[in-house]
PDB file of C-alpha atoms in Angstrom:
ATOM      1  CA  MET A  72      24.976  46.332  -2.906  1.00  0.00           C
ATOM      2  CA  CYS A  73      22.368  46.335  -5.626  1.00  0.00           C
ATOM      3  CA  MET A  74      24.008  43.361  -7.316  1.00  0.00           C
ATOM      4  CA  VAL A  75      23.302  41.194  -4.271  1.00  0.00           C
ATOM      5  CA  ILE A  76      19.543  41.714  -4.587  1.00  0.00           C
ATOM      6  CA  PHE A  77      18.719  42.210  -8.259  1.00  0.00           C
ATOM      7  CA  ALA A  78      21.556  40.653 -10.296  1.00  0.00           C
ATOM      8  CA  PRO A  79      20.649  36.985  -9.663  1.00  0.00           C
ATOM      9  CA  ILE A  80      16.965  37.648 -10.400  1.00  0.00           C
ATOM     10  CA  PHE A  81      17.516  39.418 -13.709  1.00  0.00           C
ATOM     11  CA  ALA A  82      20.206  36.929 -14.749  1.00  0.00           C
ATOM     12  CA  ILE A  83      17.723  34.069 -14.293  1.00  0.00           C
ATOM     13  CA  CYS A  84      15.088  35.949 -16.267  1.00  0.00           C
ATOM     14  CA  ALA A  85      17.559  36.580 -19.096  1.00  0.00           C
ATOM     15  CA  PHE A  86      18.805  33.044 -19.707  1.00  0.00           C
ATOM     16  CA  ALA A  87      15.452  31.406 -18.866  1.00  0.00           C
ATOM     17  CA  THR A  88      13.480  33.383 -21.430  1.00  0.00           C
ATOM     18  CA  CYS A  89      16.092  32.643 -24.091  1.00  0.00           C
ATOM     19  CA  GLY A  90      17.003  29.050 -23.304  1.00  0.00           C
ATOM     20  CA  GLY A  91      13.431  27.901 -22.705  1.00  0.00           C
ATOM     21  CA  TYR A  92      11.929  29.310 -25.885  1.00  0.00           C
ATOM     22  CA  SER A  93      10.129  27.140 -28.409  1.00  0.00           C
ATOM     23  CA  GLY A  94       7.787  28.232 -31.159  1.00  0.00           C
ATOM     24  CA  TYR A  95       6.149  26.914 -34.269  1.00  0.00           C
ATOM     25  CA  LEU A  96       4.857  28.164 -37.558  1.00  0.00           C
ATOM     26  CA  GLN A  97       1.862  26.659 -39.326  1.00  0.00           C
ATOM     27  CA  VAL A  98       1.071  27.277 -42.980  1.00  0.00           C
ATOM     28  CA  LYS A  99      -1.681  25.980 -45.230  1.00  0.00           C
ATOM     29  CA  VAL A 100      -1.297  25.060 -48.883  1.00  0.00           C
ATOM     30  CA  ASP A 101      -4.338  25.101 -51.204  1.00  0.00           C
ATOM     31  CA  CYS A 102      -3.537  23.461 -54.495  1.00  0.00           C
ATOM     32  CA  ALA A 103      -5.398  24.156 -57.703  1.00  0.00           C
ATOM     33  CA  ASP A 104      -6.306  20.484 -57.700  1.00  0.00           C
ATOM     34  CA  LYS A 105      -9.036  20.364 -55.065  1.00  0.00           C
ATOM     35  CA  ARG A 106      -8.158  16.808 -54.173  1.00  0.00           C
ATOM     36  CA  GLN A 107      -4.937  17.976 -52.525  1.00  0.00           C
ATOM     37  CA  SER A 108      -6.169  21.246 -51.032  1.00  0.00           C
ATOM     38  CA  ASN A 109      -5.998  22.379 -47.420  1.00  0.00           C
ATOM     39  CA  ARG A 110      -2.684  20.777 -46.576  1.00  0.00           C
ATOM     40  CA  SER A 111      -1.260  22.051 -43.248  1.00  0.00           C
ATOM     41  CA  ILE A 112       2.468  22.236 -42.524  1.00  0.00           C
ATOM     42  CA  ASN A 113       3.836  22.578 -38.971  1.00  0.00           C
ATOM     43  CA  ILE A 114       7.342  23.967 -38.505  1.00  0.00           C
ATOM     44  CA  ASP A 115       8.713  23.682 -34.955  1.00  0.00           C
ATOM     45  CA  PHE A 116      11.908  25.441 -33.811  1.00  0.00           C
ATOM     46  CA  GLY A 117      13.492  26.628 -30.565  1.00  0.00           C
ATOM     47  CA  TYR A 118      16.711  27.037 -28.605  1.00  0.00           C
ATOM     48  CA  PRO A 119      19.571  26.874 -29.655  1.00  0.00           C
ATOM     49  CA  PHE A 120      18.026  28.063 -32.954  1.00  0.00           C
ATOM     50  CA  ARG A 121      19.868  25.869 -35.408  1.00  0.00           C
ATOM     51  CA  LEU A 122      17.293  26.626 -38.059  1.00  0.00           C
ATOM     52  CA  HIS A 123      19.278  24.945 -40.821  1.00  0.00           C
ATOM     53  CA  GLN A 124      18.519  21.645 -39.051  1.00  0.00           C
ATOM     54  CA  VAL A 125      14.769  22.314 -38.808  1.00  0.00           C
ATOM     55  CA  HIS A 126      13.058  20.398 -41.586  1.00  0.00           C
ATOM     56  CA  PHE A 127       9.455  19.985 -42.632  1.00  0.00           C
ATOM     57  CA  LYS A 128       7.574  18.151 -45.365  1.00  0.00           C
ATOM     58  CA  ALA A 129       5.710  20.206 -47.942  1.00  0.00           C
ATOM     59  CA  PRO A 130       3.254  18.790 -50.504  1.00  0.00           C
ATOM     60  CA  LEU A 131       3.763  18.882 -54.243  1.00  0.00           C
ATOM     61  CA  CYS A 132       0.520  19.761 -55.954  1.00  0.00           C
ATOM     62  CA  GLU A 133       1.543  18.079 -59.219  1.00  0.00           C
ATOM     63  CA  ALA A 134       2.047  14.733 -57.526  1.00  0.00           C
ATOM     64  CA  LYS A 135       0.939  12.911 -54.461  1.00  0.00           C
ATOM     65  CA  ARG A 136       4.435  12.840 -52.977  1.00  0.00           C
ATOM     66  CA  GLY A 137       6.019  15.650 -50.920  1.00  0.00           C
ATOM     67  CA  GLU A 138       9.391  17.358 -50.527  1.00  0.00           C
ATOM     68  CA  ILE A 139      11.665  17.810 -47.504  1.00  0.00           C
ATOM     69  CA  LEU A 140      12.699  21.402 -46.871  1.00  0.00           C
ATOM     70  CA  PHE A 141      14.955  23.140 -44.320  1.00  0.00           C
ATOM     71  CA  LEU A 142      14.920  26.614 -42.870  1.00  0.00           C
ATOM     72  CA  ASP A 143      17.859  28.975 -43.325  1.00  0.00           C
ATOM     73  CA  GLY A 144      20.336  30.141 -40.693  1.00  0.00           C
ATOM     74  CA  ASP A 145      22.319  28.927 -37.686  1.00  0.00           C
ATOM     75  CA  TYR A 146      22.038  31.231 -34.672  1.00  0.00           C
ATOM     76  CA  SER A 147      23.202  28.829 -31.994  1.00  0.00           C
ATOM     77  CA  SER A 148      26.499  30.594 -31.219  1.00  0.00           C
ATOM     78  CA  THR A 149      24.901  33.884 -30.258  1.00  0.00           C
ATOM     79  CA  ALA A 150      22.088  32.246 -28.316  1.00  0.00           C
ATOM     80  CA  GLN A 151      24.481  30.021 -26.390  1.00  0.00           C
ATOM     81  CA  LEU A 152      26.753  32.993 -25.634  1.00  0.00           C
ATOM     82  CA  PHE A 153      23.819  34.920 -24.193  1.00  0.00           C
ATOM     83  CA  VAL A 154      22.704  31.988 -22.048  1.00  0.00           C
ATOM     84  CA  THR A 155      26.267  31.277 -20.882  1.00  0.00           C
ATOM     85  CA  VAL A 156      26.802  34.862 -19.773  1.00  0.00           C
ATOM     86  CA  GLY A 157      23.498  34.760 -17.902  1.00  0.00           C
ATOM     87  CA  VAL A 158      24.337  31.513 -16.105  1.00  0.00           C
ATOM     88  CA  LEU A 159      27.839  32.651 -15.140  1.00  0.00           C
ATOM     89  CA  ALA A 160      26.526  36.010 -13.934  1.00  0.00           C
ATOM     90  CA  PHE A 161      23.939  34.214 -11.816  1.00  0.00           C
ATOM     91  CA  LEU A 162      26.552  31.945 -10.223  1.00  0.00           C
ATOM     92  CA  TYR A 163      28.944  34.797  -9.525  1.00  0.00           C
ATOM     93  CA  SER A 164      26.127  36.850  -8.001  1.00  0.00           C
ATOM     94  CA  LEU A 165      25.336  34.028  -5.606  1.00  0.00           C
ATOM     95  CA  LEU A 166      29.021  33.690  -4.694  1.00  0.00           C
ATOM     96  CA  ALA A 167      29.309  37.440  -4.128  1.00  0.00           C
ATOM     97  CA  THR A 168      26.215  37.373  -1.934  1.00  0.00           C
ATOM     98  CA  VAL A 169      27.733  34.691   0.299  1.00  0.00           C
ATOM     99  CA  VAL A 170      31.015  36.607   0.550  1.00  0.00           C
ATOM    100  CA  TYR A 171      29.326  39.919   1.366  1.00  0.00           C
ATOM    101  CA  VAL A 172      27.168  38.404   4.084  1.00  0.00           C
ATOM    102  CA  PHE A 173      29.435  35.851   5.783  1.00  0.00           C
ATOM    103  CA  TYR A 174      33.002  36.827   4.852  1.00  0.00           C
ATOM    104  CA  GLN A 175      32.956  40.611   4.954  1.00  0.00           C
ATOM    105  CA  ASN A 176      36.186  40.897   6.962  1.00  0.00           C
ATOM    106  CA  LYS A 177      38.129  38.594   4.657  1.00  0.00           C
ATOM    107  CA  TYR A 178      36.652  40.417   1.666  1.00  0.00           C
ATOM    108  CA  LEU A 179      38.060  43.762   2.827  1.00  0.00           C
ATOM    109  CA  LYS A 180      41.393  42.350   4.062  1.00  0.00           C
ATOM    110  CA  ASN A 181      44.442  43.635   2.135  1.00  0.00           C
ATOM    111  CA  ASN A 182      42.074  45.200  -0.429  1.00  0.00           C
ATOM    112  CA  ARG A 183      42.267  42.037  -2.590  1.00  0.00           C
ATOM    113  CA  GLY A 184      38.586  41.199  -2.443  1.00  0.00           C
ATOM    114  CA  PRO A 185      37.356  44.584  -3.736  1.00  0.00           C
ATOM    115  CA  LEU A 186      39.985  44.637  -6.492  1.00  0.00           C
ATOM    116  CA  VAL A 187      39.016  41.177  -7.750  1.00  0.00           C
ATOM    117  CA  ASP A 188      35.345  42.071  -7.486  1.00  0.00           C
ATOM    118  CA  PHE A 189      35.939  45.274  -9.457  1.00  0.00           C
ATOM    119  CA  VAL A 190      37.736  43.469 -12.282  1.00  0.00           C
ATOM    120  CA  VAL A 191      35.127  40.690 -12.497  1.00  0.00           C
ATOM    121  CA  THR A 192      32.265  43.211 -12.459  1.00  0.00           C
ATOM    122  CA  ALA A 193      33.871  45.177 -15.293  1.00  0.00           C
ATOM    123  CA  VAL A 194      34.343  41.965 -17.318  1.00  0.00           C
ATOM    124  CA  PHE A 195      30.727  40.925 -16.831  1.00  0.00           C
ATOM    125  CA  SER A 196      29.559  44.402 -17.826  1.00  0.00           C
ATOM    126  CA  PHE A 197      31.498  44.107 -21.073  1.00  0.00           C
ATOM    127  CA  MET A 198      30.181  40.588 -21.690  1.00  0.00           C
ATOM    128  CA  TRP A 199      26.598  41.709 -21.099  1.00  0.00           C
ATOM    129  CA  LEU A 200      27.124  44.531 -23.583  1.00  0.00           C
ATOM    130  CA  ILE A 201      28.437  42.213 -26.296  1.00  0.00           C
ATOM    131  CA  SER A 202      25.966  39.389 -25.728  1.00  0.00           C
ATOM    132  CA  SER A 203      22.909  41.642 -25.443  1.00  0.00           C
ATOM    133  CA  CYS A 204      23.677  43.574 -28.618  1.00  0.00           C
ATOM    134  CA  CYS A 205      24.417  40.401 -30.569  1.00  0.00           C
ATOM    135  CA  TRP A 206      21.341  38.668 -29.199  1.00  0.00           C
ATOM    136  CA  ALA A 207      19.104  41.594 -30.166  1.00  0.00           C
ATOM    137  CA  LYS A 208      20.406  41.363 -33.737  1.00  0.00           C
ATOM    138  CA  THR A 209      19.969  37.579 -33.713  1.00  0.00           C
ATOM    139  CA  VAL A 210      16.348  37.790 -32.576  1.00  0.00           C
ATOM    140  CA  SER A 211      15.672  40.068 -35.527  1.00  0.00           C
ATOM    141  CA  ASP A 212      17.324  37.560 -37.866  1.00  0.00           C
ATOM    142  CA  ILE A 213      15.304  34.664 -36.403  1.00  0.00           C
ATOM    143  CA  LYS A 214      12.089  36.580 -37.000  1.00  0.00           C
ATOM    144  CA  THR A 215      13.127  37.147 -40.601  1.00  0.00           C
ATOM    145  CA  ALA A 216      14.109  33.513 -41.157  1.00  0.00           C
ATOM    146  CA  THR A 217      10.754  32.250 -39.846  1.00  0.00           C
ATOM    147  CA  ASN A 218       8.693  34.875 -41.627  1.00  0.00           C
ATOM    148  CA  PRO A 219       5.809  33.131 -43.494  1.00  0.00           C
ATOM    149  CA  THR A 220       6.625  35.088 -46.653  1.00  0.00           C
ATOM    150  CA  LEU A 221      10.167  33.703 -46.713  1.00  0.00           C
ATOM    151  CA  VAL A 222       8.929  30.186 -45.938  1.00  0.00           C
ATOM    152  CA  PHE A 223       6.498  30.379 -48.859  1.00  0.00           C
ATOM    153  CA  HIS A 224       9.436  31.007 -51.179  1.00  0.00           C
ATOM    154  CA  LEU A 225      10.976  27.729 -50.000  1.00  0.00           C
ATOM    155  CA  ILE A 226       7.858  25.674 -50.845  1.00  0.00           C
ATOM    156  CA  SER A 227       7.556  24.771 -54.522  1.00  0.00           C
ATOM    157  CA  ALA A 228       3.760  24.619 -54.433  1.00  0.00           C
ATOM    158  CA  CYS A 229       3.563  28.152 -53.038  1.00  0.00           C
ATOM    159  CA  ARG A 230       5.746  29.546 -55.827  1.00  0.00           C
ATOM    160  CA  ALA A 231       3.108  28.531 -58.382  1.00  0.00           C
ATOM    161  CA  GLN A 232       0.564  31.262 -58.985  1.00  0.00           C
ATOM    162  CA  GLU A 233      -2.400  28.897 -59.300  1.00  0.00           C
ATOM    163  CA  ASN A 234      -1.867  27.637 -55.732  1.00  0.00           C
ATOM    164  CA  GLN A 235      -2.621  29.593 -52.570  1.00  0.00           C
ATOM    165  CA  CYS A 236      -0.639  29.542 -49.329  1.00  0.00           C
ATOM    166  CA  ALA A 237      -1.457  31.213 -46.016  1.00  0.00           C
ATOM    167  CA  ALA A 238      -0.106  31.245 -42.473  1.00  0.00           C
ATOM    168  CA  THR A 239      -2.597  29.869 -39.968  1.00  0.00           C
ATOM    169  CA  HIS A 240      -0.340  30.321 -36.932  1.00  0.00           C
ATOM    170  CA  GLU A 241       2.725  32.501 -36.419  1.00  0.00           C
ATOM    171  CA  PRO A 242       5.312  32.277 -33.629  1.00  0.00           C
ATOM    172  CA  HIS A 243       4.909  34.396 -30.495  1.00  0.00           C
ATOM    173  CA  TRP A 244       7.933  36.611 -29.976  1.00  0.00           C
ATOM    174  CA  SER A 245       7.097  38.118 -26.608  1.00  0.00           C
ATOM    175  CA  ARG A 246       9.388  35.734 -24.756  1.00  0.00           C
ATOM    176  CA  LEU A 247      12.395  36.458 -26.955  1.00  0.00           C
ATOM    177  CA  ASN A 248      11.665  40.173 -26.764  1.00  0.00           C
ATOM    178  CA  CYS A 249      11.675  39.925 -22.985  1.00  0.00           C
ATOM    179  CA  SER A 250      15.027  38.148 -23.083  1.00  0.00           C
ATOM    180  CA  VAL A 251      16.504  41.077 -25.018  1.00  0.00           C
ATOM    181  CA  VAL A 252      15.071  43.534 -22.484  1.00  0.00           C
ATOM    182  CA  PHE A 253      16.450  41.516 -19.573  1.00  0.00           C
ATOM    183  CA  GLY A 254      19.836  41.442 -21.259  1.00  0.00           C
ATOM    184  CA  PHE A 255      20.065  45.224 -21.381  1.00  0.00           C
ATOM    185  CA  VAL A 256      18.688  45.507 -17.840  1.00  0.00           C
ATOM    186  CA  ASN A 257      21.534  43.275 -16.673  1.00  0.00           C
ATOM    187  CA  LEU A 258      23.943  45.466 -18.610  1.00  0.00           C
ATOM    188  CA  MET A 259      22.775  48.620 -16.823  1.00  0.00           C
ATOM    189  CA  LEU A 260      22.762  46.814 -13.482  1.00  0.00           C
ATOM    190  CA  TRP A 261      26.335  45.574 -13.769  1.00  0.00           C
ATOM    191  CA  VAL A 262      27.651  48.850 -15.175  1.00  0.00           C
ATOM    192  CA  GLY A 263      26.038  50.724 -12.296  1.00  0.00           C
ATOM    193  CA  ASN A 264      27.486  48.254  -9.825  1.00  0.00           C
ATOM    194  CA  ILE A 265      31.013  49.138 -10.978  1.00  0.00           C
ATOM    195  CA  TRP A 266      30.775  52.389  -9.016  1.00  0.00           C
ATOM    196  CA  PHE A 267      29.735  50.675  -5.787  1.00  0.00           C
ATOM    197  CA  VAL A 268      32.547  48.135  -6.068  1.00  0.00           C
ATOM    198  CA  TYR A 269      35.029  50.883  -6.916  1.00  0.00           C
ATOM    199  CA  LYS A 270      34.168  52.698  -3.681  1.00  0.00           C
ATOM    200  CA  GLU A 271      35.312  49.620  -1.727  1.00  0.00           C
ATOM    201  CA  THR A 272      38.735  49.554  -3.369  1.00  0.00           C
ATOM    202  CA  GLY A 273      41.854  51.313  -2.179  1.00  0.00           C
ATOM    203  CA  TRP A 274      41.923  53.392  -5.360  1.00  0.00           C
ATOM    204  CA  TYR A 275      38.834  55.329  -4.308  1.00  0.00           C
ATOM    205  CA  LYS A 276      39.946  55.669  -0.679  1.00  0.00           C
ATOM    206  CA  THR A 277      43.414  56.920  -1.656  1.00  0.00           C
ATOM    207  CA  GLY A 278      42.089  59.363  -4.210  1.00  0.00           C
ATOM    208  CA  HIS A 279      39.421  60.582  -1.797  1.00  0.00           C
ATOM    209  CA  ARG A 280      41.792  61.119   1.159  1.00  0.00           C
ATOM    210  CA  TYR A 281      44.565  63.327  -0.194  1.00  0.00           C
ATOM    211  CA  PRO A 282      42.498  65.909  -2.076  1.00  0.00           C
ATOM    212  CA  THR A 283      40.522  66.489   1.134  1.00  0.00           C
ATOM    213  CA  ARG A 284      43.660  67.203   3.176  1.00  0.00           C
ATOM    214  CA  SER A 285      45.119  69.491   0.551  1.00  0.00           C
ATOM    215  CA  ALA A 286      41.871  71.407   0.344  1.00  0.00           C
ATOM    216  CA  SER A 287      41.718  71.819   4.127  1.00  0.00           C
ATOM    217  CA  GLY A 288      45.349  72.906   4.213  1.00  0.00           C
ATOM    218  CA  LYS A 289      44.663  75.415   1.478  1.00  0.00           C
ATOM    219  CA  ARG A 290      41.680  76.778   3.363  1.00  0.00           C
ATOM    220  CA  SER A 291      43.690  77.079   6.602  1.00  0.00           C
ATOM    221  CA  SER A 292      46.520  78.915   4.817  1.00  0.00           C
ATOM    222  CA  GLU A 293      44.023  81.298   3.231  1.00  0.00           C
ATOM    223  CA  MET A 294      42.454  81.904   6.637  1.00  0.00           C
ATOM    224  CA  ARG A 295      45.834  82.660   8.208  1.00  0.00           C
ATOM    225  CA  GLN A 296      46.705  85.007   5.369  1.00  0.00           C
ATOM    226  CA  ARG A 297      43.354  86.780   5.748  1.00  0.00           C
ATOM    227  CA  LEU A 298      43.838  87.213   9.504  1.00  0.00           C
ATOM    228  CA  TYR A 299      47.341  88.514   8.944  1.00  0.00           C
ATOM    229  CA  SER A 300      46.145  91.019   6.352  1.00  0.00           C
ATOM    230  CA  GLU A 301      43.372  92.243   8.681  1.00  0.00           C
ATOM    231  CA  SER A 302      45.821  92.702  11.549  1.00  0.00           C
ATOM    232  CA  SER A 303      48.164  94.604   9.250  1.00  0.00           C
ATOM    233  CA  PHE A 304      45.356  96.973   8.284  1.00  0.00           C
ATOM    234  CA  ASP A 305      44.467  97.588  11.929  1.00  0.00           C
ATOM    235  CA  GLN A 306      48.081  98.426  12.876  1.00  0.00           C
ATOM    236  CA  PRO A 307      50.040 100.383  10.247  1.00  0.00           C
ATOM    237  CA  ASP A 308      53.629  99.567   9.547  1.00  0.00           C
ATOM    238  CA  GLU A 309      55.016 102.861  10.925  1.00  0.00           C
ATOM    239  CA  GLY A 310      53.172 102.593  14.184  1.00  0.00           C
ATOM    240  CA  PHE A 311      54.089  98.974  14.470  1.00  0.00           C
ATOM    241  CA  GLY A 312      57.752  99.864  13.947  1.00  0.00           C
ATOM    242  CA  LEU A 313      57.657 102.661  16.496  1.00  0.00           C
ATOM    243  CA  SER A 314      56.016 100.481  19.091  1.00  0.00           C
ATOM    244  CA  ARG A 315      58.661  97.856  18.614  1.00  0.00           C
ATOM    245  CA  GLN A 316      61.392 100.470  18.874  1.00  0.00           C
ATOM    246  CA  SER A 317      59.893 101.957  22.008  1.00  0.00           C
ATOM    247  CA  MET A 318      59.600  98.521  23.534  1.00  0.00           C
ATOM    248  CA  SER A 319      63.197  97.757  22.679  1.00  0.00           C
ATOM    249  CA  THR A 320      64.476 101.024  24.169  1.00  0.00           C
ATOM    250  CA  SER A 321      62.214 101.131  27.177  1.00  0.00           C
ATOM    251  CA  LEU A 322      63.603  98.026  28.745  1.00  0.00           C
ATOM    252  CA  PRO A 323      67.208  99.152  29.168  1.00  0.00           C
ATOM    253  CA  GLN A 324      66.105 102.657  30.241  1.00  0.00           C
ATOM    254  CA  THR A 325      63.945 101.162  32.934  1.00  0.00           C
ATOM    255  CA  HIS A 326      66.855  99.099  34.124  1.00  0.00           C
ATOM    256  CA  LEU A 327      69.182 102.068  34.232  1.00  0.00           C
ATOM    257  CA  SER A 328      66.638 104.172  36.109  1.00  0.00           C
ATOM    258  CA  LYS A 329      66.415 101.554  38.789  1.00  0.00           C
ATOM    259  CA  ASN A 330      70.184 101.584  39.221  1.00  0.00           C
ATOM    260  CA  GLU A 331      70.249 105.360  39.477  1.00  0.00           C
ATOM    261  CA  ASN A 332      67.487 105.338  42.075  1.00  0.00           C
ATOM    262  CA  CYS A 333      69.410 102.811  44.113  1.00  0.00           C
ATOM    263  CA  ASP A 334      72.531 104.981  43.954  1.00  0.00           C
ATOM    264  CA  LYS A 335      70.578 108.052  44.975  1.00  0.00           C
ATOM    265  CA  GLU A 336      69.049 106.251  47.895  1.00  0.00           C
ATOM    266  CA  LYS A 337      72.487 105.158  49.046  1.00  0.00           C
ATOM    267  CA  THR A 338      73.807 108.667  48.805  1.00  0.00           C
ATOM    268  CA  VAL A 339      70.843 110.026  50.704  1.00  0.00           C
ATOM    269  CA  ILE A 340      71.257 107.438  53.396  1.00  0.00           C
ATOM    270  CA  SER A 341      74.972 108.075  53.643  1.00  0.00           C
ATOM    271  CA  LYS A 342      74.596 111.846  53.731  1.00  0.00           C
ATOM    272  CA  GLY A 343      71.556 111.851  55.970  1.00  0.00           C
ATOM    273  CA  PRO A 344      73.257 112.027  59.362  1.00  0.00           C
ATOM    274  CA  MET A 345      75.612 114.729  58.245  1.00  0.00           C
ATOM    275  CA  ILE A 346      72.753 116.929  57.134  1.00  0.00           C
ATOM    276  CA  PHE A 347      70.888 116.339  60.421  1.00  0.00           C
ATOM    277  CA  VAL A 348      73.889 117.297  62.544  1.00  0.00           C
ATOM    278  CA  ASN A 349      74.382 120.504  60.636  1.00  0.00           C
ATOM    279  CA  GLU A 350      70.747 121.455  61.118  1.00  0.00           C
ATOM    280  CA  MET A 351      70.952 120.857  64.837  1.00  0.00           C
TER     281      MET A 351
END
């Protein structure tokens, strides 16, 4: 099955690219007072993306002290759901691989193994659908929450027109984008695997057996009817009736003729000597 080969690989890629992500944003604040210009701010964040707990210190251009600010948003639930589905799918794929290779007879016994496998595969397909769609929306929200323009609105010094703020480093999103792609690849893989597991169940075998027999029986009945119709065209009904009648009447006539011949032979034998004497 395709799940045995590809499912564990893509499951690892999905939860590894999501769970191992870490990025940072760096902004620079140039105050109107040149003595406090060129102040860099580093903002680090990563899995599980509890951005409301990510804090950073921003300078206040009017004073030498700074302010503590936090990002907006908590996306841990969706990220953890995506990683959990990936880990569970990986573990089940390994278990299914062991069963397919070493316990094939027990897997097919009493049709319980294929039925359980079918139900679990359908559940994982649904979970991949939900988690991948939610994770794709969450990645978009994380990009918005860490957008430098939105971060500038949080910093008091950047809201002043006389000060200038710029982003010197932005997060790289290729890894999170790959995690979204791997999520939908797993979805297609598990949905496609439903068909292969369904073919191992008794539902497919039962539904595949009886329509075949009925079709063959229908074809045989049509063939018999066709042969019968052809034979009826070759021999008309009147001729067929006459032949049957002649057959039915010929048998007793033949029997009677034999009896008459026997009687005649007896009479000839019995009268033979009398005729010979008279001739002499």
